[in-house]
Amino acid sequence: MTYTVDVNQSFAAFDPLEVKGKLENSLAARRALRREIENILSSYVGWYDPFCELVQNGLDALEKRARDEELAGTSGNYSQQLRVIVDLDENQLTVSDNGCGMNYEEFQRFLAPNFSFKEEATSRGHKGVGATYLAYGFNYLRVHTRGPGNESCGRILGGRAWLKGPGDSDAPLVEPDPSPDIDDKFDEMDRGTSVTVRFDGHTQPRKLGWLSARDAETWLTILRVKTGIGSVEPAPDKRVEVVCIAGGEISTATTDSISYLWLHEEKSKSARIREVEQKASEFFERYGPSKPLPNAYRQLDFIFDEYGPIDCKKILTPDVFIEHQEIIETHKPSIRVEYGYTTKLWKVFNEKLGVRGNMQVLRAGIQLAANGMPQGDVIQVPLTRYTGRQNQVHLLIHFQNYTPDLGRKGFAKPLVDFATDVAVAIVQGPITRLRSSMKRDSGIAPDLDRELKLDDWKEEMIKHETTSPLLLSSNHFFAPTKRISITSTPTREQDVIALFHEIISGGVVRGLSIMSTNERFKYDSLFRINFQHERELLEFDEESNPLGIDGQVLDGLHGKITQPKVLEYKYTVDGLLNDLDAQEKNLKDIDLCVAWRMGEQWRERFAVTSLLLPENVSQREYHGVTHVLQDPDSGARHCDLIILEDLVSLLMNAPGTHEVQRANYE
């Protein structure tokens, strides 16, 4: 279906607000209409909102024409095309499509509030507010359209200035614009619409260059996350071309399909959740619990899956399912999820993208979607257990038969409640069960530069240890009191350091040699473990040496000394977890954490084994270790702990301490 008509440049200037129905042309009515527009604009608060509106309008126009062509039997001659031009130099955005275009009546009316000629069942937005936002949220809007029997090109200037100006001033007019198209390729399209929005110091965004995205490939990636180009259901029938103009340089990026961006698609070591579950079940039935899964299902970067309305009954507990049953039946949610082995997968993605530091394009959490595309901001998964995992999962939850209230201000609370409940159920259910198939990490991926700096520090201290040894010994230490000199329990980290060093010097903990304490480096201290002392000083005895090493363990270690290891001091272990969450430290680097007490946050993310219990002494690898911090699913050892409060309690009252330890950790 092809229309060839002359550009209609002879129309009389018109006010698009006057053609909204039969609005009475009175001052009161005009003020009411103005307030209506202000309410519409107040719902648009996102930096990417103009991108979203222009892209969704273009995609809707493409799909409407595709349906028309199919009904006419001419679909074989039609190829859907969308062009996005991000001009940083002129601070403007242009989106062109070869879709259905507008007839003259539609061209006159489409900027008025609450007018829409979209087909509600199939379009991405049909409330009739998006075009109004574009006309009166900015001070430059240019529209060129070719539709049935019509070709019109006009512009409206000063829309936002009018809305924010004196209340009784006349609204700006849409005037004919004979100037050349900003998108020079639009002339090659037989039908469609090309729209340009220009930004300034009074709009949001103000300056496109602020984002620091300066090439087309980066912009295409951003649009796959933030706009309808990130289609919930991949659509391979649309060609999208993104052009970026920056500093006079023009770059281009294209894709022949629209689809949401998933990090697991770029990682070869990924597997579908249900496939891993099925393989694990098969192996357990055939070999029992001892045989590991095939390599394809181990050491994974990501696990991912998608669930439909029927799956919700299996994912949610019966009472939670009943609570959300109406939402599930009405809006038929689809849930897509990917879970990465480390939070840094998202951090690395955003860093490589190179956009402004605080503008994370893709991040962990729940992205809600409607009308086939992501809408609104990401919501954090509200975990109450294993809270670190909320930063390792991304969910895209789509609702049918729903459009967010105006612009993209938000989804109704019942839909948000369903989304958060189902997200929690997935993370604490299948994802938690499969964590043993993921790569091991504390939440921060290995970093070669960090490891090299740590190695350099160790090497530097080995040399210092050789060239500047410190020796102080005496038969009269701790005389005459035979007790430590610290008289009160620690209240902060510095007290912990002082107490621990006195415990070492007094021989309460034996075999630890402190090499360095460094307030400038990322980690607190370096130490060695020395197994060269007399055996009876190191070997466990429940009465005389309750902090000692099991005899069989000591058999393989006695006489040896280790390479430098990393030691962290904290008042509580919670402080260490906070450092990990802030990505300031890496648990894989830390060998020992010395703290006054455990705290409580560890229960949400880790398991702990108490080595103060006689039956667990065989797991103590060197003198003085009181606990082991472990992965809650696999039991893998993360780091050793010396909890001084529990250590002192054991030495003063072993039976009572054993009882408390069993209650706390078993």
C-alpha positions as MATLAB code, in Angstrom:
seq = 'MTYTVDVNQSFAAFDPLEVKGKLENSLAARRALRREIENILSSYVGWYDPFCELVQNGLDALEKRARDEELAGTSGNYSQQLRVIVDLDENQLTVSDNGCGMNYEEFQRFLAPNFSFKEEATSRGHKGVGATYLAYGFNYLRVHTRGPGNESCGRILGGRAWLKGPGDSDAPLVEPDPSPDIDDKFDEMDRGTSVTVRFDGHTQPRKLGWLSARDAETWLTILRVKTGIGSVEPAPDKRVEVVCIAGGEISTATTDSISYLWLHEEKSKSARIREVEQKASEFFERYGPSKPLPNAYRQLDFIFDEYGPIDCKKILTPDVFIEHQEIIETHKPSIRVEYGYTTKLWKVFNEKLGVRGNMQVLRAGIQLAANGMPQGDVIQVPLTRYTGRQNQVHLLIHFQNYTPDLGRKGFAKPLVDFATDVAVAIVQGPITRLRSSMKRDSGIAPDLDRELKLDDWKEEMIKHETTSPLLLSSNHFFAPTKRISITSTPTREQDVIALFHEIISGGVVRGLSIMSTNERFKYDSLFRINFQHERELLEFDEESNPLGIDGQVLDGLHGKITQPKVLEYKYTVDGLLNDLDAQEKNLKDIDLCVAWRMGEQWRERFAVTSLLLPENVSQREYHGVTHVLQDPDSGARHCDLIILEDLVSLLMNAPGTHEVQRANYE';
ca = [
       0.000    0.000    0.000;
       1.751    3.135   -1.244;
       0.497    6.715   -1.194;
       2.082    9.455   -3.260;
       0.870   12.945   -2.411;
       2.312   16.429   -2.370;
       3.464   17.930    0.905;
       0.577   19.944    2.349;
       2.244   23.265    3.132;
      -0.861   25.372    2.449;
      -2.813   24.616    5.631;
      -3.691   27.514    7.903;
      -1.952   27.754   11.249;
      -4.057   26.101   13.937;
      -4.151   25.644   17.706;
      -4.199   21.871   18.438;
      -5.905   22.509   21.761;
      -8.981   24.014   20.050;
      -9.679   20.865   18.071;
     -10.061   18.713   21.168;
     -13.733   17.846   20.868;
     -15.916   20.941   21.048;
     -14.194   22.643   23.922;
     -15.848   25.932   24.764;
     -13.448   28.729   23.932;
     -13.682   30.484   27.271;
     -10.962   31.650   29.611;
     -12.068   29.201   32.320;
     -12.055   26.306   29.863;
      -8.602   27.268   28.581;
      -7.244   27.409   32.112;
      -8.755   23.999   32.875;
      -7.126   22.580   29.757;
      -3.826   24.106   30.768;
      -4.059   22.456   34.194;
      -4.833   19.177   32.462;
      -1.641   19.446   30.434;
       0.373   20.371   33.528;
      -0.936   17.220   35.234;
       0.128   15.147   32.241;
       3.633   16.622   32.286;
       4.003   16.058   36.018;
       3.810   12.303   35.423;
       6.863   12.389   33.158;
       9.870   12.509   35.440;
      12.393   10.172   33.795;
      15.484   11.194   31.862;
      14.617    8.781   29.052;
      10.907    9.673   28.777;
      11.158   11.491   25.398;
      13.054    8.509   23.965;
      10.349    6.156   25.250;
       7.482    8.149   23.802;
       8.988    8.688   20.359;
      10.123    5.080   20.031;
       6.814    3.570   21.169;
       4.863    5.822   18.794;
       7.122    4.770   15.939;
       6.829    1.053   16.726;
       3.043    1.293   17.014;
       2.881    2.979   13.609;
       5.035    0.231   12.078;
       2.847   -2.532   13.461;
      -0.401   -0.821   12.430;
       0.829   -0.549    8.854;
       2.049   -4.168    8.939;
      -1.462   -5.284    9.890;
      -2.988   -3.122    7.147;
      -0.555   -4.513    4.566;
      -1.352   -8.063    5.649;
      -5.095   -7.480    5.280;
      -4.494   -6.007    1.832;
      -2.302   -8.948    0.809;
       0.725   -6.708    0.213;
       2.804   -7.536    3.289;
       5.513   -9.118    1.151;
       6.421   -5.668   -0.160;
       6.733   -4.043    3.250;
       9.747   -4.006    5.588;
       9.389   -2.220    8.951;
      12.056    0.429    9.577;
      12.759    2.709   12.535;
      15.513    5.339   12.645;
      16.698    7.097   15.800;
      19.047   10.086   15.463;
      20.703   11.324   18.651;
      22.316   14.639   17.728;
      24.526   15.745   20.613;
      25.804   18.729   18.667;
      22.322   20.194   18.099;
      20.952   18.743   21.365;
      18.006   17.135   19.612;
      16.391   13.729   19.122;
      14.713   12.527   15.925;
      12.736    9.319   15.458;
      11.461    8.325   12.016;
       9.344    5.353   10.966;
       7.930    4.065    7.702;
       4.691    3.133    9.414;
       1.086    4.114    8.777;
       1.543    7.872    8.905;
      -1.326   10.263    9.728;
      -4.157   11.621    7.666;
      -4.797   15.356    7.909;
      -7.436   15.092   10.638;
      -5.132   12.960   12.775;
      -2.281   15.395   12.174;
      -4.427   18.233   13.490;
      -5.637   16.389   16.567;
      -2.843   14.123   17.807;
      -1.134   16.713   20.058;
      -4.295   17.436   22.038;
      -4.567   15.722   25.439;
      -6.467   12.440   25.747;
      -6.808   12.009   21.999;
      -5.495    8.770   20.532;
      -6.182    6.963   17.270;
      -4.169    3.904   18.331;
      -5.801    0.495   18.455;
      -6.065   -0.214   22.171;
      -5.646   -3.994   21.975;
      -2.334   -3.874   20.148;
      -0.619   -0.543   20.754;
       2.069    0.274   23.317;
       0.283    3.358   24.575;
      -3.267    4.484   23.947;
      -4.129    7.033   26.617;
      -3.433    9.969   24.333;
      -1.004   11.823   26.582;
       2.400   11.075   25.045;
       2.169   13.462   22.119;
       0.848   16.191   24.417;
       3.897   15.677   26.625;
       6.179   16.055   23.585;
       4.423   19.228   22.392;
       4.251   21.059   25.739;
       7.122   19.509   27.665;
       9.644   20.999   25.226;
      10.079   24.198   23.274;
      10.694   22.673   19.837;
       8.696   19.882   18.243;
       8.736   19.201   14.505;
       6.480   16.603   12.874;
       6.579   15.459    9.247;
       4.040   12.781    8.320;
       2.939   10.961    5.160;
      -0.366    9.194    5.503;
      -3.468    8.319    3.506;
      -4.135   11.310    1.244;
      -1.945   13.618    3.299;
       1.603   14.844    3.668;
       2.066   17.565    6.264;
       5.092   19.054    7.958;
       4.704   21.437   10.875;
       6.333   22.596   14.063;
       5.244   23.990   17.402;
       7.634   26.334   19.214;
       7.679   27.431   22.842;
       5.201   24.864   24.168;
       6.888   24.486   27.539;
       7.543   28.220   27.871;
       3.819   28.862   27.301;
       2.790   26.258   29.875;
       5.094   27.764   32.514;
       4.352   31.369   31.541;
       1.479   33.803   32.308;
      -1.813   31.980   32.743;
      -3.817   33.928   30.147;
      -1.318   33.978   27.262;
      -2.259   32.449   23.912;
      -1.079   28.903   23.264;
       1.547   28.390   20.541;
       0.358   27.317   17.102;
       1.443   24.438   14.893;
       2.842   26.240   11.862;
       3.833   24.857    8.462;
       7.551   24.094    8.277;
       8.990   23.915    4.744;
      12.591   23.417    5.926;
      14.470   20.229    4.938;
      13.961   17.151    7.065;
      16.395   16.673    9.902;
      16.454   12.978    8.988;
      17.580   13.049    5.363;
      16.611    9.366    4.936;
      12.961   10.052    5.706;
      12.472   11.235    2.134;
      13.127    7.644    1.002;
      10.172    6.331    3.029;
       6.904    6.171    1.101;
       4.839    6.575    4.292;
       5.459    7.233    7.955;
       6.284    9.970   10.422;
       9.462   11.743   11.472;
       9.437   13.651   14.781;
      12.164   15.846   16.248;
      12.358   17.150   19.802;
      14.950   19.739   20.796;
      16.178   20.136   24.372;
      17.239   23.232   26.303;
      17.999   24.490   29.799;
      14.364   24.209   30.888;
      13.633   20.645   29.742;
      14.318   17.171   31.073;
      16.795   16.139   29.843;
      18.541   19.452   29.402;
      21.553   18.292   27.438;
      21.894   14.923   25.737;
      25.679   15.072   26.041;
      25.386   14.976   29.839;
      24.964   11.191   29.686;
      28.455   10.850   28.131;
      27.190    8.340   25.536;
      28.923    9.423   22.339;
      28.485    6.620   19.814;
      25.555    4.859   18.170;
      26.334    1.386   19.555;
      26.119    2.724   23.109;
      22.829    4.464   22.387;
      21.365    1.320   20.822;
      22.295   -0.608   23.962;
      20.657    2.037   26.155;
      17.490    2.025   24.054;
      17.233   -1.778   24.380;
      16.962   -1.329   28.153;
      14.991    1.896   28.439;
      12.535    1.940   25.503;
      10.297   -0.229   23.349;
      13.326   -1.296   21.317;
      13.853   -3.535   24.346;
      10.784   -5.565   23.425;
       9.655   -8.098   26.036;
       8.995  -10.582   23.231;
      11.784  -10.522   20.624;
      10.471   -9.232   17.271;
      12.769  -10.155   14.364;
      10.748   -8.263   11.762;
      11.889   -4.726   12.532;
      15.068   -3.044   11.362;
      16.290   -0.343   13.757;
      19.047    2.080   12.830;
      20.554    4.376   15.451;
      22.651    7.364   14.397;
      24.739    9.419   16.817;
      26.234   12.786   15.938;
      28.930   13.951   18.354;
      31.621   16.532   17.688;
      30.901   16.385   13.967;
      31.503   12.622   13.910;
      28.655   10.357   12.773;
      28.369    6.759   13.963;
      25.712    4.189   13.078;
      24.474    0.985   14.698;
      21.754   -1.331   13.370;
      19.754   -4.341   14.463;
      17.251   -6.440   12.537;
      15.175   -7.260   15.616;
      13.984   -5.595   18.782;
      14.507   -7.382   22.091;
      15.278   -6.691   25.734;
      18.944   -6.809   26.706;
      19.968   -9.832   28.800;
      23.516  -10.200   30.082;
      23.340  -14.004   30.038;
      23.005  -13.937   26.247;
      26.585  -12.667   26.065;
      27.950  -15.376   28.382;
      28.671  -18.879   27.079;
      28.566  -20.342   30.589;
      24.827  -19.939   31.204;
      22.021  -22.446   31.671;
      18.255  -22.481   32.015;
      17.100  -22.978   35.612;
      14.709  -25.811   34.819;
      17.345  -27.638   32.757;
      19.790  -27.535   35.658;
      17.088  -28.700   38.080;
      16.159  -31.604   35.797;
      19.785  -32.647   35.297;
      20.448  -32.462   39.050;
      17.403  -34.658   39.695;
      18.529  -37.216   37.096;
      22.060  -37.400   38.529;
      20.798  -37.749   42.083;
      18.522  -40.645   41.137;
      21.230  -42.377   39.099;
      24.401  -41.717   41.118;
      23.316  -40.372   44.511;
      24.537  -37.078   46.008;
      28.276  -37.617   45.448;
      28.615  -37.326   41.670;
      28.957  -33.751   40.349;
      26.907  -32.492   37.433;
      28.413  -32.349   33.928;
      30.650  -29.369   33.235;
      27.915  -27.625   31.226;
      25.923  -27.242   34.456;
      28.755  -26.203   36.785;
      30.725  -22.983   37.331;
      27.995  -20.969   35.611;
      28.089  -17.216   35.046;
      24.286  -17.054   34.865;
      21.209  -19.128   35.380;
      18.041  -17.873   33.700;
      14.485  -18.856   32.891;
      11.031  -17.578   32.080;
       7.717  -18.344   33.737;
       4.102  -17.826   32.745;
       0.833  -17.478   34.679;
       0.523  -21.253   35.154;
       3.980  -21.417   36.758;
       2.962  -18.883   39.414;
       1.012  -21.561   41.274;
       4.193  -23.622   41.624;
       6.447  -20.673   42.481;
       4.252  -19.027   45.123;
       3.055  -20.577   48.356;
      -0.703  -21.370   48.334;
      -1.690  -18.414   50.508;
       0.401  -15.941   48.486;
      -0.958  -17.370   45.221;
      -4.546  -16.870   46.411;
      -3.699  -13.272   47.376;
      -2.535  -12.553   43.809;
      -4.869  -14.851   41.886;
      -6.962  -12.017   40.441;
      -3.855  -10.226   39.158;
      -2.568  -13.445   37.593;
      -5.868  -14.200   35.850;
      -6.491  -10.628   34.686;
      -3.008   -9.570   33.590;
      -1.411  -12.941   32.730;
       2.077  -11.956   33.920;
       5.186  -13.297   32.253;
       8.343  -13.408   34.349;
      11.846  -13.515   32.923;
      14.815  -13.773   35.250;
      18.585  -13.985   35.153;
      20.818  -14.545   38.172;
      24.556  -13.873   37.990;
      27.278  -15.309   40.175;
      28.492  -11.829   41.152;
      27.192   -8.293   41.458;
      30.106   -7.102   39.379;
      28.573   -8.496   36.188;
      26.250   -5.469   36.169;
      28.973   -3.114   37.336;
      31.296   -4.209   34.528;
      28.489   -3.847   31.974;
      27.804   -0.251   33.021;
      31.507    0.601   33.191;
      32.095   -0.727   29.667;
      29.118    1.252   28.427;
      30.998    4.372   29.520;
      28.008    6.495   30.494;
      27.937    8.967   33.361;
      28.888    7.200   36.586;
      25.631    7.593   38.476;
      23.407    6.727   35.480;
      23.344    2.932   35.689;
      21.628    1.813   32.507;
      21.087   -1.797   33.605;
      21.046   -2.869   37.224;
      19.835   -5.680   39.402;
      16.226   -5.654   40.564;
      12.717   -5.889   39.113;
      11.947   -4.134   35.831;
       8.187   -3.920   35.320;
       6.785   -3.962   31.806;
       3.478   -3.419   30.026;
       2.379   -3.003   26.418;
       5.307   -5.185   25.400;
       8.059   -2.898   26.713;
       9.882   -1.992   29.938;
       8.379    0.946   31.811;
       9.357    2.796   34.971;
      12.302    2.442   37.314;
      13.856   -0.760   38.619;
      12.508   -1.984   41.979;
      14.778   -3.714   44.476;
      13.914   -7.296   45.381;
      12.888   -7.044   49.073;
      14.701  -10.096   50.436;
      14.611  -10.831   54.156;
      17.105  -13.705   53.860;
      20.288  -13.946   51.770;
      20.019  -10.198   51.190;
      23.193   -9.949   49.140;
      21.505  -11.927   46.379;
      19.105   -9.103   45.570;
      22.077   -7.436   43.860;
      22.717  -10.468   41.646;
      19.304  -10.926   40.038;
      17.403   -9.071   37.305;
      13.745   -9.761   36.533;
      11.534   -8.463   33.736;
       7.872   -8.889   34.714;
       5.293   -8.087   32.040;
       1.568   -7.510   32.582;
      -0.999   -7.836   29.798;
      -4.137   -5.684   29.578;
      -2.531   -2.866   31.509;
      -1.031    0.571   30.913;
       0.704    2.487   33.729;
      -1.187    5.546   34.911;
      -0.155    8.434   32.647;
       3.325    8.624   31.183;
       5.381    6.085   33.073;
       4.911    7.309   36.616;
       4.106    3.944   38.086;
       2.240    0.664   38.275;
      -0.705    0.014   40.573;
       0.257   -1.291   44.003;
      -1.349   -4.751   43.559;
       0.854   -5.347   40.506;
       3.963   -4.158   42.338;
       3.106   -6.385   45.300;
       2.736   -9.401   43.007;
       6.041   -8.611   41.293;
       7.985   -8.347   44.541;
       6.418  -11.488   46.010;
       7.126  -13.608   42.951;
      10.674  -12.227   42.719;
      11.383  -13.148   46.346;
       9.919  -16.634   45.787;
      12.159  -17.232   42.754;
      15.332  -15.984   44.463;
      14.714  -17.887   47.690;
      13.446  -20.957   45.823;
      14.997  -22.283   42.583;
      17.864  -19.789   42.510;
      18.989  -20.592   46.053;
      18.770  -24.325   45.351;
      21.064  -23.961   42.335;
      23.745  -21.717   43.817;
      26.114  -24.694   43.976;
      26.137  -24.668   40.162;
      27.355  -21.046   40.022;
      30.905  -19.810   39.989;
      32.252  -19.141   43.451;
      32.443  -15.497   44.396;
      31.743  -13.240   47.349;
      29.769  -10.849   45.210;
      32.776   -9.240   43.530;
      34.385  -10.785   40.483;
      38.137  -11.505   40.364;
      40.086   -8.446   39.371;
      43.611   -8.880   38.015;
      44.712   -5.353   38.892;
      43.505   -5.804   42.481;
      45.248   -9.167   42.786;
      48.519   -7.770   41.422;
      48.437   -4.880   43.900;
      47.839   -7.335   46.725;
      50.747   -9.496   45.537;
      52.972   -6.398   45.357;
      52.104   -5.535   48.969;
      52.906   -9.052   50.107;
      56.225   -9.034   48.248;
      57.134   -5.637   49.669;
      56.490   -6.832   53.217;
      58.474  -10.042   52.694;
      61.491   -7.905   51.763;
      60.885   -5.570   54.710;
      60.628   -8.548   57.031;
      64.038   -9.731   55.846;
      65.831   -6.384   55.919;
      64.246   -4.983   59.102;
      63.486   -7.833   61.531;
      61.963   -7.109   64.972;
      62.844   -9.382   67.907;
      61.696   -8.890   71.497;
      61.665  -11.837   73.928;
      61.773  -12.236   77.710;
      61.046  -14.842   80.352;
      59.221  -12.224   82.378;
      56.290  -11.282   80.096;
      52.925  -10.888   81.856;
      54.644  -11.005   85.242;
      53.524  -10.469   87.904;
      49.771  -10.404   87.065;
      49.714  -13.305   84.580;
      46.822  -11.608   82.799;
      46.370   -9.163   79.955;
      46.569   -5.465   80.742;
      43.349   -4.470   78.920;
      40.673   -4.084   81.568;
      37.413   -3.616   79.601;
      35.668   -5.181   76.632;
      36.153   -3.574   73.199;
      33.778   -0.886   71.987;
      35.335   -0.234   68.564;
      37.701   -1.706   66.000;
      40.857   -0.187   67.537;
      40.074   -1.954   70.814;
      39.808   -5.245   68.916;
      43.250   -4.712   67.385;
      44.814   -3.932   70.765;
      43.200   -6.929   72.469;
      44.131   -9.350   69.699;
      47.776   -8.302   69.665;
      47.998   -8.755   73.426;
      46.382  -12.193   73.133;
      48.996  -13.180   70.550;
      51.931  -11.815   72.573;
      50.647  -13.625   75.666;
      50.533  -16.927   73.828;
      46.771  -17.356   74.069;
      46.723  -17.649   70.274;
      49.912  -19.245   68.996;
      51.746  -19.322   65.722;
      50.448  -16.103   64.133;
      53.213  -13.704   63.080;
      52.021  -10.190   62.202;
      54.011   -8.838   59.248;
      52.317   -5.521   58.527;
      49.440   -3.244   59.431;
      48.654   -0.754   56.681;
      46.013    1.952   57.024;
      46.521    3.115   53.427;
      45.982   -0.197   51.663;
      42.581   -1.794   51.104;
      43.190   -4.484   53.733;
      44.300   -4.106   57.343;
      47.157   -6.510   57.892;
      49.385   -9.329   56.656;
      50.351  -12.354   58.759;
      52.016  -15.728   58.490;
      51.050  -18.984   60.212;
      54.040  -20.605   61.882;
      53.780  -24.342   62.645;
      57.448  -24.576   63.747;
      56.725  -24.287   67.488;
      56.934  -27.282   69.773;
      54.105  -29.661   69.025;
      52.549  -29.562   72.506;
      52.113  -25.792   72.197;
      49.960  -26.200   69.076;
      48.095  -29.494   69.560;
      44.525  -29.506   70.866;
      43.776  -30.535   74.412;
      40.320  -29.845   75.782;
      41.661  -28.828   79.191;
      45.085  -27.281   78.604;
      44.912  -26.121   74.967;
      41.258  -25.766   73.807;
      42.274  -23.453   70.923;
      44.746  -25.979   69.513;
      44.916  -27.998   66.297;
      43.698  -31.573   65.966;
      46.628  -34.007   66.072;
      45.922  -35.515   62.644;
      45.697  -32.054   61.066;
      48.917  -31.012   62.779;
      50.725  -34.096   61.427;
      50.699  -32.616   57.926;
      51.535  -29.063   59.002;
      54.094  -29.253   61.798;
      57.400  -27.647   60.955;
      56.027  -25.477   58.148;
      55.418  -21.729   57.748;
      52.952  -20.183   55.297;
      53.208  -17.421   52.725;
      51.679  -14.048   53.740;
      47.934  -14.040   54.338;
      45.423  -11.180   54.636;
      43.876  -10.232   57.981;
      40.919   -7.889   58.528;
      39.910   -6.352   61.869;
      36.273   -5.481   62.609;
      34.234   -4.779   65.705;
      31.608   -7.190   64.336;
      31.538   -9.424   61.268;
      28.637   -7.250   60.059;
      31.228   -4.559   59.337;
      33.016   -6.913   56.961;
      29.757   -7.713   55.157;
      29.092   -3.996   54.716;
      32.511   -3.611   53.055;
      31.688   -6.477   50.701;
      28.328   -4.969   49.761;
      29.992   -1.621   49.075;
      32.468   -3.509   46.853;
      35.337   -2.037   48.834;
      36.803   -5.453   49.667;
      36.778   -8.938   48.185;
      36.092  -11.950   50.371;
      38.327  -14.099   48.162;
      41.322  -12.009   49.276;
      40.641  -12.310   53.013;
      42.022  -15.277   54.939;
      41.151  -14.256   58.508;
      38.773  -11.767   60.110;
      39.282  -10.899   63.785;
      36.249   -9.316   65.468;
      34.893   -8.849   68.976;
      31.528  -10.432   68.163;
      29.649  -11.987   65.246;
      26.714   -9.600   64.803;
      23.534  -10.712   63.034;
      23.688   -9.897   59.319;
      25.749  -12.993   58.482;
      22.645  -15.140   59.073;
      21.013  -13.692   55.952;
      23.847  -14.675   53.611;
      26.289  -17.144   55.130;
      26.611  -20.225   57.278;
      28.990  -20.393   60.258;
      30.590  -23.436   61.879;
      31.805  -23.024   65.452;
      35.230  -24.596   66.043;
      34.879  -23.974   69.770;
      32.885  -27.182   69.974;
      35.146  -30.219   70.600;
      33.458  -32.220   67.837;
      34.421  -29.563   65.233;
      38.097  -29.152   66.212;
      39.202  -31.274   63.230;
      38.128  -28.366   60.954;
      40.512  -25.892   62.675;
      43.493  -25.370   60.392;
      45.641  -23.270   62.735;
      45.756  -22.269   66.386;
      43.118  -19.889   67.729;
      40.508  -19.996   64.936;
      37.065  -19.932   66.547;
      34.669  -20.083   63.563;
      34.527  -20.592   59.800;
      32.434  -18.388   57.488;
      30.881  -20.589   54.798;
      28.597  -20.647   51.764;
      25.120  -21.571   53.055;
      24.384  -23.965   50.181;
      27.633  -25.802   49.474;
      29.406  -25.338   52.806;
      32.488  -24.027   50.962;
      34.907  -22.158   53.240;
      35.043  -18.396   52.685;
      37.384  -17.282   55.474;
      38.407  -18.062   59.045;
      37.149  -16.045   62.007;
      38.515  -15.326   65.456;
      35.629  -13.969   67.514;
      37.312  -12.646   70.652;
      34.164  -12.485   72.781;
      33.568  -16.218   72.239;
      37.271  -17.022   72.644;
      37.383  -15.328   76.054;
      34.125  -17.031   77.044;
      35.546  -20.458   76.169;
      38.658  -19.922   78.275;
      36.621  -18.710   81.245;
      33.677  -21.154   81.039;
      34.017  -23.918   78.466;
      30.813  -25.897   79.249;
      28.619  -22.799   79.178;
      30.260  -21.639   75.950;
      29.667  -25.014   74.312;
      25.973  -24.728   75.113;
      25.725  -21.203   73.684;
      27.679  -22.177   70.534;
      25.384  -25.100   69.801;
      22.340  -22.886   70.218;
      23.729  -20.177   67.936;
      25.312  -22.182   65.122;
      23.748  -25.640   64.963;
];
